[in-house]
């Protein structure tokens, strides 16, 4: 008899909510850096990091939820 596959945990969707909140926070931080708020800021490195984080968050938000029932022939 074959060894059964271990049961995987299904990801909760709350990580998308966290990504949305983080995205809003990072967008506000990026606009503060762009405006400078009247202060001189050496912002190039921080700006690049924020843009990279935003791209990652957008990618996570657009990733579809794939459950085991979505896979063909594995029900």
C-alpha positions as YAML, in Angstrom:
chain: A
units: angstrom
residues:
- id: 1
  name: UNK
  ca: [0.00, 0.00, 0.00]
- id: 2
  name: UNK
  ca: [1.31, 3.44, -0.92]
- id: 3
  name: UNK
  ca: [2.15, 6.02, 1.69]
- id: 4
  name: UNK
  ca: [-0.54, 8.73, 1.71]
- id: 5
  name: UNK
  ca: [0.40, 12.32, 0.92]
- id: 6
  name: UNK
  ca: [0.57, 14.59, 3.97]
- id: 7
  name: UNK
  ca: [-2.32, 16.99, 4.37]
- id: 8
  name: UNK
  ca: [-1.31, 20.55, 3.50]
- id: 9
  name: UNK
  ca: [-2.71, 23.52, 5.31]
- id: 10
  name: UNK
  ca: [-4.83, 25.76, 3.13]
- id: 11
  name: UNK
  ca: [-3.55, 29.33, 3.21]
- id: 12
  name: UNK
  ca: [-5.86, 31.80, 4.81]
- id: 13
  name: UNK
  ca: [-6.67, 34.87, 2.77]
- id: 14
  name: UNK
  ca: [-5.81, 37.28, 5.58]
- id: 15
  name: UNK
  ca: [-2.27, 37.68, 4.20]
- id: 16
  name: UNK
  ca: [-3.86, 39.62, 1.35]
- id: 17
  name: UNK
  ca: [-5.37, 42.04, 3.86]
- id: 18
  name: UNK
  ca: [-1.95, 42.51, 5.44]
- id: 19
  name: UNK
  ca: [-0.46, 43.12, 1.99]
- id: 20
  name: UNK
  ca: [-3.13, 45.74, 1.27]
- id: 21
  name: UNK
  ca: [-2.44, 47.58, 4.52]
- id: 22
  name: UNK
  ca: [1.32, 47.43, 3.98]
- id: 23
  name: UNK
  ca: [0.83, 48.68, 0.43]
- id: 24
  name: UNK
  ca: [-1.10, 51.73, 1.65]
- id: 25
  name: UNK
  ca: [1.56, 52.49, 4.25]
- id: 26
  name: UNK
  ca: [4.40, 52.17, 1.74]
- id: 27
  name: UNK
  ca: [2.60, 54.37, -0.80]
- id: 28
  name: UNK
  ca: [2.25, 57.10, 1.85]
- id: 29
  name: UNK
  ca: [5.93, 56.74, 2.74]
- id: 30
  name: UNK
  ca: [6.91, 56.96, -0.92]
- id: 31
  name: UNK
  ca: [4.87, 60.12, -1.46]
- id: 32
  name: UNK
  ca: [6.46, 61.66, 1.67]
- id: 33
  name: UNK
  ca: [9.91, 60.89, 0.26]
- id: 34
  name: UNK
  ca: [8.97, 62.34, -3.14]
- id: 35
  name: UNK
  ca: [7.66, 65.55, -1.59]
- id: 36
  name: UNK
  ca: [10.51, 65.81, 0.91]
- id: 37
  name: UNK
  ca: [8.21, 67.48, 3.45]
- id: 38
  name: UNK
  ca: [10.51, 70.52, 3.33]
- id: 39
  name: UNK
  ca: [13.49, 68.46, 4.49]
- id: 40
  name: UNK
  ca: [16.43, 67.35, 2.35]
- id: 41
  name: UNK
  ca: [16.37, 63.55, 2.07]
- id: 42
  name: UNK
  ca: [18.91, 61.21, 0.49]
- id: 43
  name: UNK
  ca: [16.06, 59.14, -0.82]
- id: 44
  name: UNK
  ca: [17.33, 57.10, -3.76]
- id: 45
  name: UNK
  ca: [18.06, 53.88, -1.83]
- id: 46
  name: UNK
  ca: [14.91, 54.11, 0.26]
- id: 47
  name: UNK
  ca: [12.83, 54.88, -2.82]
- id: 48
  name: UNK
  ca: [14.19, 51.83, -4.67]
- id: 49
  name: UNK
  ca: [13.46, 49.60, -1.65]
- id: 50
  name: UNK
  ca: [9.90, 50.91, -1.36]
- id: 51
  name: UNK
  ca: [9.21, 50.43, -5.07]
- id: 52
  name: UNK
  ca: [10.53, 46.86, -4.85]
- id: 53
  name: UNK
  ca: [8.31, 46.14, -1.85]
- id: 54
  name: UNK
  ca: [5.29, 47.60, -3.64]
- id: 55
  name: UNK
  ca: [5.90, 45.43, -6.71]
- id: 56
  name: UNK
  ca: [6.13, 42.36, -4.46]
- id: 57
  name: UNK
  ca: [2.89, 43.25, -2.70]
- id: 58
  name: UNK
  ca: [1.06, 43.79, -6.00]
- id: 59
  name: UNK
  ca: [2.32, 40.42, -7.21]
- id: 60
  name: UNK
  ca: [1.11, 38.70, -4.01]
- id: 61
  name: UNK
  ca: [-2.28, 40.42, -4.25]
- id: 62
  name: UNK
  ca: [-2.75, 39.24, -7.84]
- id: 63
  name: UNK
  ca: [-1.75, 35.62, -7.12]
- id: 64
  name: UNK
  ca: [-4.83, 33.38, -7.33]
- id: 65
  name: UNK
  ca: [-5.76, 31.09, -4.47]
- id: 66
  name: UNK
  ca: [-5.04, 27.55, -5.62]
- id: 67
  name: UNK
  ca: [-6.69, 24.94, -3.46]
- id: 68
  name: UNK
  ca: [-6.35, 21.22, -3.94]
- id: 69
  name: UNK
  ca: [-9.80, 21.09, -5.54]
- id: 70
  name: UNK
  ca: [-8.61, 23.49, -8.26]
- id: 71
  name: UNK
  ca: [-6.06, 20.98, -9.52]
- id: 72
  name: UNK
  ca: [-7.39, 18.71, -12.25]
- id: 73
  name: UNK
  ca: [-7.57, 15.04, -11.35]
- id: 74
  name: UNK
  ca: [-6.51, 15.44, -7.72]
- id: 75
  name: UNK
  ca: [-9.92, 15.57, -6.04]
...
